GROMACS .gro file of C-alpha atoms in nm:
model
  189
    1MET     CA    1   6.427  -2.477   6.659
    2SER     CA    2   6.137  -2.266   6.705
    3ARG     CA    3   5.971  -2.407   7.001
    4LYS     CA    4   5.681  -2.252   7.172
    5PRO     CA    5   5.751  -2.138   7.521
    6ARG     CA    6   5.562  -2.319   7.784
    7LEU     CA    7   5.308  -2.112   7.970
    8LYS     CA    8   5.238  -2.133   8.339
    9GLY     CA    9   4.958  -2.024   8.565
   10ARG     CA   10   4.694  -1.791   8.445
   11ALA     CA   11   4.842  -1.771   8.097
   12ALA     CA   12   4.819  -2.149   8.063
   13ARG     CA   13   4.451  -2.145   8.156
   14LEU     CA   14   4.380  -1.874   7.900
   15ALA     CA   15   4.581  -2.056   7.635
   16ARG     CA   16   4.361  -2.361   7.679
   17LEU     CA   17   4.057  -2.159   7.579
   18PHE     CA   18   4.212  -2.100   7.239
   19PRO     CA   19   4.298  -2.389   7.013
   20ALA     CA   20   4.657  -2.495   7.029
   21ARG     CA   21   4.701  -2.477   6.651
   22PRO     CA   22   4.484  -2.300   6.397
   23ARG     CA   23   4.230  -2.529   6.236
   24GLN     CA   24   4.173  -2.525   5.865
   25ALA     CA   25   3.827  -2.418   5.746
   26ALA     CA   26   3.606  -2.690   5.617
   27ARG     CA   27   3.635  -2.729   5.241
   28THR     CA   28   3.279  -2.845   5.177
   29PRO     CA   29   3.103  -2.507   5.223
   30PHE     CA   30   3.364  -2.331   5.011
   31VAL     CA   31   3.332  -2.587   4.732
   32LEU     CA   32   2.952  -2.560   4.747
   33LEU     CA   33   2.975  -2.180   4.726
   34VAL     CA   34   3.202  -2.194   4.422
   35VAL     CA   35   2.981  -2.453   4.248
   36LEU     CA   36   2.668  -2.244   4.319
   37LEU     CA   37   2.834  -1.927   4.184
   38LEU     CA   38   2.950  -2.104   3.868
   39GLY     CA   39   2.609  -2.269   3.815
   40GLY     CA   40   2.426  -1.941   3.872
   41GLY     CA   41   2.659  -1.766   3.627
   42LEU     CA   42   2.600  -2.033   3.362
   43ILE     CA   43   2.224  -2.022   3.409
   44GLY     CA   44   2.234  -1.641   3.389
   45LEU     CA   45   2.431  -1.659   3.064
   46LEU     CA   46   2.183  -1.911   2.923
   47VAL     CA   47   1.887  -1.685   3.008
   48LEU     CA   48   2.066  -1.382   2.862
   49ASN     CA   49   2.154  -1.571   2.544
   50SER     CA   50   1.792  -1.689   2.507
   51ALA     CA   51   1.661  -1.335   2.550
   52LEU     CA   52   1.907  -1.202   2.292
   53SER     CA   53   1.814  -1.468   2.038
   54GLU     CA   54   1.443  -1.403   2.094
   55GLY     CA   55   1.505  -1.033   2.038
   56SER     CA   56   1.697  -1.118   1.723
   57PHE     CA   57   1.403  -1.319   1.588
   58LYS     CA   58   1.163  -1.034   1.665
   59MET     CA   59   1.398  -0.788   1.495
   60ASP     CA   60   1.412  -1.010   1.183
   61ASP     CA   61   1.031  -1.026   1.173
   62LEU     CA   62   1.003  -0.650   1.213
   63GLN     CA   63   1.262  -0.589   0.941
   64ARG     CA   64   1.069  -0.822   0.708
   65ASP     CA   65   0.745  -0.636   0.788
   66THR     CA   66   0.918  -0.302   0.733
   67LYS     CA   67   1.048  -0.416   0.395
   68SER     CA   68   0.705  -0.534   0.281
   69LEU     CA   69   0.540  -0.213   0.401
   70THR     CA   70   0.808  -0.006   0.227
   71ASP     CA   71   0.746  -0.197  -0.096
   72GLU     CA   72   0.372  -0.139  -0.059
   73GLU     CA   73   0.429   0.232   0.008
   74GLN     CA   74   0.644   0.263  -0.303
   75ALA     CA   75   0.381   0.085  -0.514
   76LEU     CA   76   0.112   0.319  -0.382
   77GLN     CA   77   0.335   0.620  -0.447
   78ARG     CA   78   0.383   0.501  -0.808
   79ASP     CA   79   0.003   0.475  -0.843
   80ILE     CA   80  -0.039   0.826  -0.704
   81ASP     CA   81   0.226   0.960  -0.939
   82SER     CA   82   0.063   0.791  -1.239
   83TYR     CA   83  -0.282   0.927  -1.145
   84SER     CA   84  -0.150   1.279  -1.085
   85ALA     CA   85   0.042   1.306  -1.414
   86PRO     CA   86  -0.100   1.582  -1.636
   87ASP     CA   87  -0.205   1.347  -1.918
   88ALA     CA   88  -0.379   1.113  -1.674
   89LEU     CA   89  -0.560   1.405  -1.512
   90GLN     CA   90  -0.672   1.532  -1.850
   91ARG     CA   91  -0.794   1.186  -1.954
   92ARG     CA   92  -0.988   1.135  -1.631
   93ALA     CA   93  -1.136   1.486  -1.652
   94ARG     CA   94  -1.261   1.413  -2.003
   95GLU     CA   95  -1.403   1.081  -1.881
   96LEU     CA   96  -1.595   1.267  -1.613
   97GLY     CA   97  -1.738   1.507  -1.872
   98MET     CA   98  -1.522   1.808  -1.791
   99VAL     CA   99  -1.406   2.044  -2.062
  100PRO     CA  100  -1.100   2.272  -2.074
  101GLY     CA  101  -1.166   2.619  -1.938
  102GLY     CA  102  -1.168   2.932  -2.148
  103ASP     CA  103  -0.925   3.219  -2.132
  104PRO     CA  104  -0.881   3.346  -1.775
  105ALA     CA  105  -0.897   3.702  -1.659
  106PHE     CA  106  -0.685   3.830  -1.371
  107LEU     CA  107  -0.781   4.084  -1.111
  108ASP     CA  108  -0.502   4.316  -0.994
  109PRO     CA  109  -0.488   4.434  -0.633
  110ASN     CA  110  -0.587   4.785  -0.747
  111GLY     CA  111  -0.912   4.648  -0.895
  112THR     CA  112  -0.828   4.650  -1.266
  113VAL     CA  113  -0.899   4.344  -1.477
  114LYS     CA  114  -0.633   4.204  -1.708
  115GLY     CA  115  -0.758   3.991  -1.993
  116VAL     CA  116  -1.106   3.909  -2.112
  117PRO     CA  117  -1.270   3.602  -1.962
  118SER     CA  118  -1.435   3.362  -2.199
  119ALA     CA  119  -1.659   3.062  -2.143
  120ALA     CA  120  -1.534   2.710  -2.186
  121ALA     CA  121  -1.594   2.550  -2.522
  122PRO     CA  122  -1.890   2.312  -2.515
  123ARG     CA  123  -1.823   1.945  -2.565
  124SER     CA  124  -1.895   1.806  -2.903
  125PRO     CA  125  -2.123   1.501  -2.930
  126ALA     CA  126  -1.838   1.310  -3.100
  127ASP     CA  127  -1.619   1.354  -2.792
  128THR     CA  128  -1.902   1.245  -2.565
  129ALA     CA  129  -1.971   0.928  -2.762
  130ALA     CA  130  -1.600   0.833  -2.783
  131VAL     CA  131  -1.546   0.827  -2.406
  132VAL     CA  132  -1.470   0.482  -2.274
  133ARG     CA  133  -1.462   0.455  -1.898
  134PRO     CA  134  -1.262   0.207  -1.696
  135PRO     CA  135  -1.459   0.018  -1.428
  136GLU     CA  136  -1.298   0.218  -1.148
  137ALA     CA  137  -1.422   0.548  -1.297
  138ILE     CA  138  -1.778   0.419  -1.334
  139ALA     CA  139  -1.789   0.292  -0.976
  140THR     CA  140  -1.668   0.623  -0.829
  141LEU     CA  141  -1.900   0.859  -1.022
  142PRO     CA  142  -2.137   1.059  -0.801
  143ALA     CA  143  -2.506   1.034  -0.871
  144PHE     CA  144  -2.614   1.320  -1.103
  145PRO     CA  145  -2.966   1.402  -1.216
  146SER     CA  146  -3.025   1.235  -1.546
  147THR     CA  147  -3.028   1.447  -1.860
  148ALA     CA  148  -3.088   1.352  -2.219
  149ALA     CA  149  -2.714   1.353  -2.296
  150GLY     CA  150  -2.620   1.194  -1.966
  151THR     CA  151  -2.881   0.920  -1.994
  152ALA     CA  152  -2.782   0.828  -2.347
  153THR     CA  153  -2.409   0.802  -2.282
  154GLY     CA  154  -2.389   0.749  -1.905
  155ILE     CA  155  -2.183   1.068  -1.870
  156ALA     CA  156  -2.256   1.355  -1.636
  157PRO     CA  157  -2.318   1.688  -1.808
  158ALA     CA  158  -2.020   1.921  -1.846
  159ALA     CA  159  -2.199   2.211  -1.673
  160THR     CA  160  -2.212   2.035  -1.334
  161PRO     CA  161  -1.984   2.230  -1.096
  162THR     CA  162  -1.717   2.043  -0.905
  163ALA     CA  163  -1.530   2.135  -0.586
  164ASP     CA  164  -1.260   2.319  -0.781
  165ALA     CA  165  -1.481   2.465  -1.053
  166VAL     CA  166  -1.453   2.829  -1.154
  167VAL     CA  167  -1.793   2.993  -1.172
  168PRO     CA  168  -1.830   3.328  -1.351
  169ASP     CA  169  -1.971   3.619  -1.154
  170PRO     CA  170  -2.343   3.664  -1.243
  171ALA     CA  171  -2.311   4.041  -1.195
  172ALA     CA  172  -2.071   4.051  -1.490
  173ASP     CA  173  -2.349   3.935  -1.725
  174ALA     CA  174  -2.574   4.225  -1.633
  175PRO     CA  175  -2.611   4.495  -1.900
  176GLY     CA  176  -2.363   4.778  -1.858
  177ALA     CA  177  -2.141   4.582  -1.615
  178THR     CA  178  -1.768   4.566  -1.665
  179PRO     CA  179  -1.617   4.221  -1.705
  180THR     CA  180  -1.456   4.080  -1.388
  181ALA     CA  181  -1.248   3.775  -1.316
  182ALA     CA  182  -1.421   3.448  -1.258
  183THR     CA  183  -1.441   3.356  -0.892
  184PRO     CA  184  -1.353   3.008  -0.770
  185THR     CA  185  -1.613   2.857  -0.544
  186THR     CA  186  -1.619   2.557  -0.321
  187PRO     CA  187  -1.931   2.385  -0.187
  188GLY     CA  188  -2.031   2.478   0.166
  189ARG     CA  189  -1.863   2.821   0.171
   0.00000   0.00000   0.00000
């Protein structure tokens, strides 16, 4: 029962300009838009998934490299610990011709000396002949001037100062001088 009223005159002419009934929008552009959005979303997900998997492979490679480098670091740290152990240091010092130092003397801030310094005991020829050097110690020895003892055994003399050697003060050996503490010296200072 709902009938449209019939228009007359000017209203009829204006009504003709507008369609009599609303037309439905074409379905083809809408379907194309939906298909393009779905396809673009799927392609975007594929690209994102590929990038994530590539990042995962890189992360696995980096973790493997980190593990191998950590193992190498631990092996090197074990080597350092074994070389810096007191018995290893003593053995290597003897191989290099060093001898244990004598009794130290200490200098107080007020200038008094505690203790009496003594020279290091000389190396016996039996100790010098019994030294067996590993190949790594022979390859790293600095070139020393040859001496009769050094030439015969291939060992540097014990009196050669090193970077951490303690050298007695020459003024202490002068007649009438009071004994003083030995002074550590380093080359170039």
